[in-house]
Amino acid sequence: MKITPWEVEGELDYDRLIKQFGTTPISKDILEKLKDCHPILRRGLYFSHRDFDKWLKASAQGKKVSVIIGRGPSQKMHIGHLIPFIVAKSLQDKFNCDVYIPISDDEKFFVKKDLTQEDAMKYSKDNILDLIALGFNPKKTFIFQDFVYTDIYRYAALIAKKITYSQVKAIFGLTPEKNIGWSFYPAVQAAHILYPQFHTRPHLTVTPTGIDQDPFIRLTRDIATGKEINLEKPTAIHSKFIPSLYGESKMSSSGNGVIFLSDDPETIKKKINKYAFSGGQVSIDMHRKHGGNTEIDVSFQYLKAIFESDDKKLEDIKQKYEAGLMLTGELKAILIDKINAFLKEHKIKKKAAEKIVSKFIIKNS
Amino acid sequence: MKITPWEVEGELDYDRLIKQFGTTPISKDILEKLKDCHPILRRGLYFSHRDFDKWLKASAQGKKVSVIIGRGPSQKMHIGHLIPFIVAKSLQDKFNCDVYIPISDDEKFFVKKDLTQEDAMKYSKDNILDLIALGFNPKKTFIFQDFVYTDIYRYAALIAKKITYSQVKAIFGLTPEKNIGWSFYPAVQAAHILYPQFHTRPHLTVTPTGIDQDPFIRLTRDIATGKEINLEKPTAIHSKFIPSLYGESKMSSSGNGVIFLSDDPETIKKKINKYAFSGGQVSIDMHRKHGGNTEIDVSFQYLKAIFESDDKKLEDIKQKYEAGLMLTGELKAILIDKINAFLKEHKIKKKAAEKIVSKFIIKNS
């Protein structure tokens, strides 16, 4: 198991990660408070947190709380990329809170060898539309690009002074051959995480993020309360990875195991039917007899995490599939319909987002 | 002899520095072309350059050229700080060119342990007034603060991708215990040096700078013509250091050997009379007999470099002092009058600068 903010390899043991990172498992009490939220939040994909109980408490007491979740723009967004933003939207709906979305075109530029600055900025604009399409409240959602809203540099500098090269080398496993953008970027990322507090006033924020990004959270918590910064430690909730169609531990843009938001219905149908790892038996007879395994079936995992919000319907699918009453092809057909319906609506909303994008963008001071 | 952009120690051997840094001595041909310029330029304080002959040639051919010289804001400016700006003003007058002045409050913040960001930004505003007071043309002079005009971050990022931590470690002698601002800053500094070309179009720029800052010039020349940047290599002229009153090789803000722009006439008189290292003899009789040494006399050096622009008058002082006709006290009295006249006018102009400062400031895009 190898896990850094830029690389995830091997079989992931999430219990071990909780111990290794020193985070806290999501408790039943927390899950109870999220019961009206999106399935992603209430069905266990988010398994770990740092101080999220304090965030919930502050919100219940009527104190200001917010969500901060960034996006490193790549050429095209896929389903896996959407997860923290669906969560952010769900938290906004449930707790009526502000959401901040920094777009780190700088990080992608530093880290991707062949990406030009111009292209990084272009992809930012495209990805922003994908995010707005999720239905965020324009009065409570603040988006900025690092290469455009470069005021973030001033905040990053404030933080950079508190972090040594030795520290970022140790935390992120940097080698001296990396460009100097890599080692400075953790300060920018910490500035993102603290941004809602710089923007208004000290308050509790939560970042829904993959567990691989936790080193940024940890680093930011370490410096948040220090001299000249004087903010609250940010809280976080950590998700497991949504698997690729093949069942690998993290969906990646390379290969066929990925569902892009731009895929057309025929492509979705082909990809799911051809590549989605099945928990079914090797023959129809065997399947009827022994039933399928929903634990490893990727199509079922997608329905559970994102696409089937009705708990009763999901339970019905689970029982039928495990009993051998539903075949893999039938299960896949349900998922194909769900994804295509979602993407059809997404494309319409993305087009509409072009007209309202300026309502979300923070202007340079 | 130890020389880095942040530390200058020991006896300086400028001929050896030319060889060590691989720069070119200022030729008679270049000096001839600067004969109408400020004494600082025409009397040998600038002793070395990189491609400044090309800059002069481009200017003579009617091509666009410009001057770029930055200021790291400290609490108060002293006479030594003014030198490159007096030169920039003189080049602007003579060659009718643009002058760009980035104020690197970020660098000072990263490097000075106890400096707060707020104070760095406050000192920037004060120092900007000192610079405008020199009489720059508001239509041809562009000033910005890194923490305010943070668009500089976008350009710095473009450059940062081309520089590894190993490189900046080797060039600037950084240790891993330095904060990550130190190692990123060379990219910001390179963005300053290339800024005039980003701002308009590729053209030859010159940076008048202390030889200690040349590593930034060298680094910037190395990356200027590369992919995605495509600019001209910046040129530079290098100055020796103006000595402290004690005759040390570089005027520094600490101790009594410094003349601040804010010093009052009485302070100037006391400092010069008490601390200015004299090239005179130990007694009046000895002085009348053997004469003084203008080579080591700090008061004479200040007159030569900055305060006595009339070549004939300077020669007259030199002859009288060396012949023992002029005493140290008389030489110092001339300098005291000159400095106080300069500072009196400077204070008036600095006050007036408050009203026109906005004409010089570049706005964020």
XYZ file of C-alpha atoms in Angstrom:
730
model
C 0.000 0.000 0.000
C 1.524 3.297 -1.093
C -0.428 6.483 -0.591
C 0.578 10.122 -1.223
C -1.505 13.050 -2.514
C -0.222 12.239 -6.018
C 0.007 8.435 -6.008
C -2.171 5.629 -4.733
C -0.936 2.075 -5.215
C -1.698 -1.388 -3.903
C -4.485 -2.893 -1.819
C -5.853 -0.286 0.574
C -6.456 -1.135 4.214
C -8.629 1.717 5.472
C -8.528 0.669 9.124
C -4.748 0.734 8.956
C -4.871 4.181 7.336
C -6.956 5.530 10.224
C -4.286 4.312 12.652
C -1.400 5.425 10.462
C -2.786 8.943 9.890
C -4.157 9.280 13.424
C -7.691 10.140 12.309
C -11.034 9.164 13.898
C -13.556 6.675 12.450
C -16.954 8.151 11.523
C -19.222 7.250 14.456
C -22.859 6.161 14.421
C -23.689 9.447 16.081
C -22.233 11.372 13.153
C -23.931 9.121 10.602
C -27.234 9.746 12.377
C -26.790 13.482 11.834
C -26.148 12.906 8.130
C -29.166 10.650 7.545
C -30.896 13.101 5.170
C -27.719 13.691 3.180
C -26.593 12.263 -0.120
C -25.982 8.473 -0.156
C -22.242 9.089 -0.478
C -22.280 10.545 3.015
C -24.734 8.235 4.717
C -23.644 4.859 3.279
C -20.093 4.628 4.576
C -17.910 5.883 1.701
C -16.788 8.554 4.153
C -15.188 6.504 6.887
C -12.837 8.797 8.806
C -12.632 12.395 10.023
C -10.780 15.041 11.980
C -12.983 17.064 14.369
C -16.055 16.864 12.127
C -18.089 16.321 15.310
C -17.052 19.840 16.375
C -18.187 21.226 13.012
C -21.602 19.560 13.411
C -21.891 20.869 16.950
C -21.011 24.426 15.918
C -23.572 24.257 13.126
C -26.234 22.965 15.539
C -25.432 25.907 17.830
C -26.102 28.321 14.980
C -22.460 29.299 14.561
C -21.029 29.990 11.138
C -19.550 26.895 9.485
C -18.447 26.299 5.896
C -17.161 23.722 3.442
C -13.897 24.136 1.561
C -13.023 21.682 -1.197
C -10.632 22.350 -4.048
C -10.303 20.992 -7.559
C -7.073 20.407 -9.462
C -8.236 20.949 -13.030
C -7.517 18.175 -15.503
C -8.615 17.992 -19.085
C -11.935 16.258 -18.354
C -13.687 15.476 -15.105
C -14.795 11.932 -14.309
C -17.350 10.552 -11.869
C -14.707 9.989 -9.172
C -13.795 13.679 -9.238
C -17.394 14.663 -8.465
C -17.681 12.846 -5.151
C -16.406 15.540 -2.751
C -18.436 18.174 -4.597
C -21.643 16.159 -4.402
C -20.882 15.942 -0.687
C -20.217 19.684 -0.462
C -23.523 20.374 -2.187
C -25.311 17.995 0.147
C -23.770 19.685 3.210
C -24.741 23.087 1.797
C -28.347 21.928 1.373
C -28.561 20.285 4.776
C -26.679 22.861 6.885
C -27.315 25.987 4.798
C -23.604 26.808 4.740
C -21.125 28.529 2.449
C -18.989 26.434 0.097
C -15.563 27.585 -1.120
C -14.001 25.990 -4.200
C -10.422 26.968 -5.058
C -9.273 25.704 -8.460
C -5.597 24.802 -8.207
C -4.449 25.214 -11.782
C -1.050 26.010 -10.260
C -0.736 22.556 -8.675
C -1.624 20.738 -11.889
C 0.798 22.944 -13.799
C 3.683 22.234 -11.399
C 3.001 18.522 -11.241
C 2.111 17.621 -14.844
C 5.198 17.725 -17.019
C 3.518 18.452 -20.351
C 0.697 20.726 -19.190
C 1.082 24.355 -20.283
C -0.090 27.210 -18.084
C -2.532 28.269 -20.781
C -4.086 24.804 -20.927
C -4.237 24.516 -17.126
C -6.208 27.768 -17.066
C -8.471 26.595 -19.903
C -9.293 23.327 -18.139
C -10.048 25.321 -14.993
C -12.799 27.170 -16.813
C -14.269 23.925 -18.118
C -14.124 22.164 -14.750
C -15.757 25.147 -13.034
C -18.808 24.663 -15.267
C -18.969 20.977 -14.311
C -18.989 21.982 -10.661
C -21.589 24.735 -10.967
C -23.776 22.207 -12.829
C -24.128 20.286 -9.561
C -26.516 23.010 -8.393
C -24.593 24.984 -5.781
C -26.309 28.067 -4.354
C -24.729 31.065 -6.141
C -25.211 33.248 -3.074
C -23.309 30.844 -0.851
C -20.655 29.427 -3.150
C -17.296 31.045 -3.900
C -15.001 29.821 -6.664
C -11.599 31.099 -7.710
C -8.659 30.031 -9.892
C -5.172 30.375 -8.398
C -3.753 31.741 -11.663
C -6.521 34.351 -11.925
C -7.462 35.170 -8.324
C -3.802 35.343 -7.387
C -4.545 37.034 -4.059
C -4.180 33.498 -2.773
C -0.413 34.046 -3.054
C -0.486 36.572 -0.222
C -2.134 34.047 2.093
C 0.143 31.248 0.896
C 3.169 33.401 1.716
C 1.881 33.933 5.234
C 1.828 30.168 5.653
C 5.015 29.414 3.685
C 7.052 31.263 6.284
C 5.950 28.689 8.875
C 6.932 25.595 6.880
C 10.471 24.412 6.161
C 11.634 22.520 3.105
C 12.598 19.642 5.434
C 8.994 19.394 6.568
C 7.373 19.270 3.129
C 10.091 16.874 1.974
C 9.235 14.519 4.823
C 5.440 14.893 4.643
C 5.086 14.622 0.860
C 8.148 12.547 -0.020
C 9.592 15.197 -2.326
C 12.974 14.750 -3.985
C 15.301 17.716 -4.726
C 14.851 17.119 -8.461
C 11.229 18.300 -8.257
C 10.618 21.844 -9.424
C 10.273 24.510 -6.719
C 6.527 24.736 -7.385
C 6.076 21.293 -5.767
C 7.608 22.369 -2.468
C 5.826 25.738 -2.356
C 2.438 24.305 -3.264
C 1.670 22.885 0.216
C 1.532 26.509 1.424
C -0.954 27.350 -1.342
C -3.023 24.297 -0.473
C -3.021 25.283 3.218
C -4.103 28.778 2.131
C -7.034 27.159 0.300
C -8.042 25.176 3.364
C -7.889 28.287 5.547
C -9.335 30.568 2.872
C -12.930 30.660 4.189
C -11.568 31.954 7.495
C -9.366 34.580 5.785
C -12.383 35.554 3.665
C -14.784 36.155 6.533
C -13.614 35.443 10.077
C -12.347 32.491 12.119
C -14.883 29.641 12.047
C -15.011 25.868 11.643
C -14.626 24.569 8.111
C -14.840 21.021 6.827
C -13.034 19.584 3.836
C -14.514 16.413 2.307
C -11.504 14.731 0.756
C -9.889 11.473 -0.245
C -7.817 10.039 2.595
C -4.752 10.440 0.331
C -5.045 14.233 0.672
C -5.020 14.158 4.481
C -1.334 15.222 4.766
C -2.439 18.675 3.572
C -5.121 18.779 6.267
C -2.665 17.703 8.951
C -0.097 20.278 7.912
C -2.742 23.009 7.826
C -4.060 22.085 11.273
C -0.504 22.317 12.598
C -0.052 25.938 11.492
C -3.653 27.278 11.658
C -3.567 28.529 15.218
C -0.041 29.978 15.105
C 1.107 33.575 15.458
C -0.015 36.017 12.725
C -2.578 33.418 11.491
C -4.836 32.882 14.535
C -7.531 30.774 12.899
C -9.488 27.660 13.865
C -8.041 24.266 13.010
C -9.873 23.049 9.885
C -11.872 19.835 10.163
C -12.126 17.115 7.513
C -14.027 14.024 6.495
C -12.174 11.360 4.523
C -13.569 9.138 1.817
C -12.505 5.795 0.496
C -11.767 5.788 -3.209
C -14.478 5.112 -5.751
C -13.129 2.171 -7.746
C -12.490 2.200 -11.486
C -14.790 0.018 -13.599
C -12.171 -2.727 -13.288
C -12.549 -2.627 -9.520
C -9.150 -1.001 -8.930
C -8.947 1.065 -5.809
C -9.023 4.515 -7.425
C -10.678 5.733 -10.607
C -8.052 7.271 -12.858
C -8.349 9.242 -16.111
C -6.144 6.787 -17.987
C -7.431 3.528 -19.439
C -11.023 2.396 -20.021
C -12.052 2.036 -16.383
C -13.251 5.610 -16.140
C -16.577 7.353 -16.709
C -16.132 10.907 -17.956
C -18.846 13.504 -17.517
C -18.535 14.094 -21.252
C -19.145 10.446 -22.246
C -22.159 9.899 -24.525
C -24.866 7.289 -23.808
C -23.461 4.707 -26.222
C -19.989 4.992 -24.681
C -21.431 4.548 -21.193
C -23.344 1.469 -22.292
C -20.256 -0.073 -23.910
C -17.935 0.743 -21.024
C -20.239 -0.641 -18.329
C -21.137 -3.762 -20.255
C -17.569 -4.475 -21.313
C -15.450 -3.346 -18.364
C -17.499 -3.073 -15.152
C -16.152 -5.739 -12.837
C -18.934 -8.167 -12.000
C -19.712 -9.931 -8.762
C -21.819 -12.438 -10.669
C -21.126 -16.111 -11.289
C -19.383 -17.527 -14.365
C -22.606 -18.863 -15.917
C -26.283 -17.962 -15.731
C -27.047 -21.330 -14.151
C -24.402 -20.857 -11.497
C -25.648 -17.285 -10.901
C -29.265 -18.428 -10.493
C -28.020 -21.053 -8.043
C -25.449 -19.122 -5.957
C -26.320 -15.465 -6.562
C -23.939 -12.527 -7.052
C -21.578 -10.794 -4.662
C -22.561 -7.142 -4.195
C -19.458 -6.474 -2.082
C -17.159 -6.696 -5.109
C -19.584 -5.838 -7.915
C -18.573 -2.434 -9.271
C -21.977 -1.645 -10.777
C -23.615 -2.204 -7.410
C -20.936 -0.073 -5.704
C -21.700 2.831 -8.045
C -25.437 2.528 -7.421
C -24.830 2.398 -3.693
C -22.400 5.312 -3.550
C -23.947 7.710 -6.008
C -26.709 6.729 -8.377
C -29.481 5.017 -6.404
C -30.587 7.401 -3.708
C -33.662 5.368 -2.720
C -32.643 3.043 0.114
C -35.529 0.673 -0.474
C -34.779 0.287 -4.167
C -31.108 -0.310 -3.410
C -31.986 -2.968 -0.843
C -34.309 -4.600 -3.349
C -31.538 -4.743 -5.974
C -29.126 -6.141 -3.392
C -31.452 -8.912 -2.330
C -32.399 -9.912 -5.871
C -28.794 -9.919 -7.081
C -27.493 -11.876 -4.129
C -30.336 -14.344 -4.495
C -29.551 -14.912 -8.173
C -32.913 -13.442 -9.230
C -31.188 -10.526 -10.964
C -28.469 -11.195 -13.562
C -25.344 -9.098 -14.028
C -26.695 -7.784 -17.365
C -29.862 -6.605 -15.640
C -27.902 -4.925 -12.852
C -25.680 -3.220 -15.402
C -28.738 -2.052 -17.353
C -30.045 -0.292 -14.229
C -26.712 1.460 -13.718
C -26.435 2.434 -17.419
C -29.882 4.049 -17.279
C -29.068 5.866 -14.048
C -25.708 7.193 -15.268
C -27.097 8.259 -18.640
C -30.001 10.068 -16.999
C -27.547 11.811 -14.678
C -25.172 12.783 -17.499
C -28.001 13.983 -19.749
C -29.135 16.377 -17.044
C -25.539 17.279 -16.217
C -24.840 18.380 -19.777
C -27.906 20.623 -19.809
C -26.924 22.140 -16.450
C -23.316 22.594 -17.571
C -24.487 24.506 -20.636
C -26.733 26.656 -18.415
C -23.804 27.229 -16.029
C -22.011 29.288 -18.686
C -24.542 32.062 -18.140
C -24.287 32.210 -14.362
C -20.614 31.437 -13.822
C -19.753 35.037 -12.926
C -22.062 34.843 -9.905
C -19.729 32.278 -8.355
C -16.340 33.804 -9.089
C -14.464 35.755 -6.403
C -12.872 38.874 -7.856
C -9.307 39.946 -7.083
C -9.153 42.533 -4.351
C 35.215 36.982 0.748
C 31.692 35.603 1.080
C 28.966 36.909 -1.209
C 25.352 35.789 -1.590
C 22.206 37.850 -2.290
C 21.607 37.972 1.479
C 25.126 38.194 2.914
C 28.293 40.085 2.020
C 31.374 39.493 4.154
C 35.097 40.084 3.964
C 37.339 42.126 1.712
C 35.847 42.277 -1.772
C 38.008 41.672 -4.836
C 35.896 42.939 -7.737
C 38.225 41.662 -10.452
C 37.998 38.211 -8.957
C 34.181 38.509 -8.809
C 34.079 39.284 -12.543
C 36.016 36.089 -13.231
C 34.071 34.053 -10.681
C 30.641 35.162 -11.934
C 31.677 35.150 -15.613
C 30.573 38.724 -16.250
C 32.195 41.388 -18.476
C 34.032 44.515 -17.278
C 32.429 47.845 -18.251
C 34.445 49.014 -21.280
C 35.559 52.546 -22.172
C 33.153 52.355 -25.088
C 30.225 51.821 -22.719
C 31.423 54.559 -20.342
C 31.616 56.933 -23.308
C 27.937 56.302 -24.012
C 27.072 57.080 -20.375
C 29.040 60.318 -20.160
C 25.945 62.495 -19.653
C 24.557 60.191 -16.987
C 24.623 60.471 -13.209
C 28.107 60.328 -11.620
C 27.287 56.892 -10.186
C 27.244 55.548 -13.727
C 30.094 57.477 -15.263
C 32.644 57.327 -12.432
C 33.242 53.600 -12.191
C 30.941 52.447 -9.357
C 29.311 50.237 -11.998
C 32.200 48.023 -13.025
C 30.700 44.898 -14.626
C 27.798 43.903 -16.869
C 26.004 41.203 -18.829
C 25.082 42.190 -22.410
C 24.535 45.857 -21.538
C 26.294 46.687 -24.842
C 23.378 44.967 -26.607
C 20.889 47.064 -24.632
C 22.696 50.280 -25.623
C 22.807 49.160 -29.250
C 19.088 48.300 -29.289
C 18.296 51.676 -27.773
C 20.479 53.445 -30.357
C 18.577 51.581 -33.069
C 15.297 52.954 -31.731
C 14.128 49.612 -30.376
C 12.147 49.411 -27.151
C 14.352 48.947 -24.092
C 13.547 49.246 -20.406
C 14.975 49.199 -16.897
C 13.805 46.792 -14.213
C 15.016 47.192 -10.658
C 13.269 45.897 -7.573
C 13.214 46.956 -3.958
C 12.967 44.689 -0.935
C 11.180 46.964 1.509
C 12.802 47.474 4.880
C 11.672 49.792 7.617
C 13.685 52.808 6.410
C 15.697 53.370 3.250
C 19.298 54.498 3.427
C 21.571 56.166 0.894
C 23.003 52.827 -0.284
C 19.515 51.613 -1.202
C 19.003 54.588 -3.515
C 21.928 53.883 -5.824
C 20.276 51.558 -8.385
C 17.214 53.823 -8.472
C 19.256 56.962 -9.103
C 20.805 54.949 -11.941
C 17.397 53.856 -13.232
C 16.203 57.462 -13.202
C 19.340 58.562 -15.014
C 18.862 55.869 -17.697
C 15.207 56.892 -18.046
C 16.237 60.531 -18.586
C 19.023 59.706 -21.013
C 17.368 56.918 -23.047
C 13.713 57.901 -22.591
C 12.807 54.389 -21.480
C 10.281 52.698 -19.193
C 11.285 51.771 -15.648
C 9.657 48.881 -13.752
C 9.938 48.695 -9.970
C 8.612 45.564 -8.272
C 8.491 45.830 -4.480
C 9.314 42.419 -3.049
C 7.576 42.557 0.301
C 7.307 38.762 -0.042
C 11.079 38.288 -0.060
C 11.624 40.443 3.014
C 8.800 38.622 4.763
C 10.247 35.167 4.009
C 13.780 36.161 4.931
C 13.312 38.339 8.021
C 12.326 36.233 10.974
C 10.462 38.878 12.975
C 8.869 40.857 10.144
C 5.079 40.498 9.964
C 3.273 40.503 6.622
C 1.372 43.592 7.671
C 4.584 45.470 8.448
C 6.260 44.311 5.227
C 3.310 45.774 3.310
C 3.416 48.987 5.327
C 7.135 49.481 4.668
C 6.464 48.882 0.979
C 4.173 51.881 0.878
C 6.733 54.058 2.627
C 9.611 52.932 0.406
C 7.534 53.527 -2.737
C 7.239 57.202 -1.746
C 11.026 57.416 -1.325
C 11.458 56.046 -4.841
C 8.870 58.285 -6.494
C 10.586 61.239 -4.789
C 13.582 60.618 -7.055
C 11.572 62.123 -9.893
C 10.637 59.209 -12.136
C 8.359 59.955 -15.081
C 4.861 58.797 -14.036
C 3.986 57.916 -17.631
C 6.961 55.624 -17.985
C 7.352 54.130 -14.534
C 5.484 51.100 -13.229
C 5.518 50.070 -9.583
C 3.843 47.134 -7.895
C 3.914 45.274 -4.558
C 4.046 41.473 -4.690
C 1.527 41.142 -1.862
C -0.904 43.535 -3.572
C -0.308 43.076 -7.314
C -0.216 39.319 -6.836
C -0.535 38.625 -10.570
C 3.210 38.216 -10.266
C 2.456 34.757 -8.849
C 1.175 33.550 -12.216
C 4.424 34.539 -13.908
C 6.496 33.148 -11.048
C 4.703 29.807 -11.398
C 5.562 29.694 -15.106
C 9.209 30.024 -14.139
C 9.083 27.843 -11.014
C 8.266 24.829 -13.156
C 11.648 25.213 -14.875
C 13.752 25.351 -11.709
C 14.464 22.434 -9.376
C 15.066 22.624 -5.656
C 18.569 21.222 -6.284
C 19.336 24.214 -8.494
C 18.228 26.927 -6.082
C 19.938 25.071 -3.258
C 23.214 25.122 -5.177
C 22.901 28.677 -6.538
C 21.773 30.363 -3.328
C 23.287 28.044 -0.743
C 19.920 27.227 0.859
C 19.628 24.722 3.680
C 16.535 22.494 4.140
C 15.733 24.311 7.389
C 14.836 27.477 5.464
C 11.140 28.095 5.003
C 9.659 27.161 1.612
C 9.310 30.845 0.719
C 13.104 31.067 0.370
C 13.277 28.366 -2.272
C 10.246 29.614 -4.215
C 11.322 33.237 -4.163
C 13.963 32.892 -6.930
C 11.052 32.195 -9.302
C 9.319 35.384 -8.141
C 12.548 37.337 -8.562
C 12.990 35.929 -12.092
C 9.382 36.940 -12.793
C 10.302 40.485 -11.707
C 13.299 40.577 -14.017
C 11.222 39.313 -16.937
C 8.163 41.357 -15.984
C 8.677 44.236 -18.459
C 8.638 41.664 -21.252
C 5.504 39.937 -19.933
C 3.919 43.380 -19.538
C 4.485 44.550 -23.129
C 6.447 42.284 -25.490
C 9.907 40.719 -25.716
C 12.612 43.417 -25.553
C 15.961 44.078 -23.914
C 15.846 45.109 -20.278
C 18.668 46.144 -17.988
C 18.849 45.674 -14.251
C 21.247 47.930 -12.350
C 22.151 45.869 -9.339
C 24.758 45.042 -6.741
C 27.081 42.279 -7.900
C 25.758 40.189 -4.981
C 22.387 39.918 -6.727
C 23.863 38.555 -9.960
C 22.875 34.914 -9.236
C 19.250 35.996 -9.852
C 20.245 37.543 -13.185
C 22.159 34.413 -14.231
C 19.294 32.117 -13.290
C 16.792 34.313 -15.144
C 18.983 34.432 -18.264
C 19.136 30.630 -18.197
C 15.367 30.201 -18.358
C 14.276 33.348 -20.282
C 14.431 31.870 -23.764
C 12.941 28.469 -22.894
C 9.697 26.885 -24.053
C 6.455 28.640 -22.981
C 8.481 31.731 -21.938
C 10.180 32.834 -25.183
C 11.616 36.137 -24.009
C 14.934 37.938 -24.447
C 17.723 37.285 -21.977
C 17.766 40.220 -19.529
C 20.908 42.332 -19.360
C 22.463 43.788 -16.219
C 25.035 46.260 -14.932
C 26.718 45.525 -11.624
C 27.818 48.003 -9.004
C 30.411 47.849 -6.312
C 29.016 48.471 -2.847
C 28.795 51.942 -1.393
C 30.739 51.703 1.870
C 29.308 52.421 5.293
C 30.612 55.517 7.040
C 33.172 53.258 8.701
C 34.505 52.291 5.290
C 33.100 48.749 5.447
C 32.346 47.238 2.066
C 28.540 47.513 2.206
C 26.307 50.036 3.924
C 23.959 48.227 6.281
C 20.936 49.429 8.262
C 22.448 48.315 11.552
C 24.963 50.373 13.492
C 25.912 54.021 13.106
C 27.636 53.756 9.722
C 24.446 54.387 7.805
C 22.729 57.505 6.462
C 18.962 57.139 6.446
C 16.804 59.243 4.142
C 14.874 60.215 7.263
C 17.905 61.520 9.188
C 17.673 65.178 10.243
C 20.459 67.736 9.547
C 21.896 67.544 13.065
C 22.091 63.750 12.904
C 23.838 63.899 9.536
C 26.360 66.376 10.877
C 27.067 64.266 13.946
C 27.300 60.982 12.027
C 29.674 62.318 9.369
C 31.887 64.171 11.816
C 32.025 61.323 14.271
C 32.003 58.172 12.115
C 33.012 58.922 8.510
C 36.320 57.137 7.970
C 38.964 59.692 7.082
C 41.839 59.456 4.625
C 43.535 62.352 6.383
C 46.679 62.301 8.496
C 46.802 61.933 12.276
C 47.606 65.620 12.905
C 47.005 68.891 11.086
C 50.724 69.372 10.647
C 51.157 65.912 9.155
C 48.113 66.521 6.923
C 49.456 69.849 5.661
C 52.751 68.106 4.942
C 51.652 64.763 3.382
C 48.049 65.430 2.268
C 45.036 63.059 2.544
C 44.226 59.824 0.742
C 41.013 60.188 -1.307
C 41.060 56.487 -2.241
C 40.099 55.462 1.288
C 38.337 58.610 2.518
C 34.640 57.781 2.832
C 33.451 61.394 2.609
C 35.291 61.804 -0.674
C 33.849 58.488 -1.945
C 30.308 59.699 -1.233
C 30.954 62.989 -3.022
C 32.424 61.126 -5.970
C 29.694 58.504 -6.255
C 26.602 60.567 -5.550
C 26.750 64.064 -4.160
C 29.182 66.147 -6.263
C 27.991 65.963 -9.839
C 30.358 68.682 -11.102
C 33.528 66.969 -12.349
C 35.623 70.121 -12.035
C 34.586 70.771 -8.449
C 35.273 67.141 -7.542
C 38.742 67.333 -9.121
C 39.416 70.565 -7.242
C 38.473 68.926 -3.927
C 40.639 65.914 -4.767
C 43.711 68.022 -5.535
C 43.337 70.245 -2.492
C 42.773 67.303 -0.138
C 45.657 65.279 -1.517
C 47.912 68.330 -1.359
C 47.031 68.941 2.272
C 45.394 72.270 1.462
C 42.000 70.974 2.544
C 41.556 69.437 5.995
C 39.308 66.456 6.832
C 36.918 68.740 8.733
C 36.563 70.961 5.654
C 35.965 67.965 3.371
C 33.340 66.641 5.782
C 31.640 70.038 5.912
C 31.212 69.965 2.133
C 29.655 66.503 2.300
C 27.379 67.451 5.221
C 26.047 70.431 3.256
C 25.508 68.350 0.130
C 23.720 65.509 1.950
C 21.527 67.868 3.934
C 20.562 69.782 0.806
C 19.716 66.484 -0.900
C 17.683 65.192 2.061
C 15.829 68.477 2.509
C 14.645 68.315 -1.083
C 13.984 64.586 -0.779
C 11.626 65.105 2.154
C 9.639 67.712 0.246
C 9.430 65.453 -2.809
C 8.481 62.442 -0.689
C 5.601 64.409 0.815
C 4.509 65.465 -2.675
C 4.744 61.838 -3.862
C 1.789 60.903 -1.638
C -0.502 62.766 -4.022
C 0.751 61.164 -7.235
C 1.539 57.629 -6.071
C -1.493 56.131 -7.816
C -0.108 57.233 -11.205
C 2.760 54.793 -10.742
C 0.965 51.725 -9.424
C 0.099 48.828 -11.729
C -3.401 47.509 -11.031
C -4.217 43.802 -10.788
C -5.563 42.407 -14.030
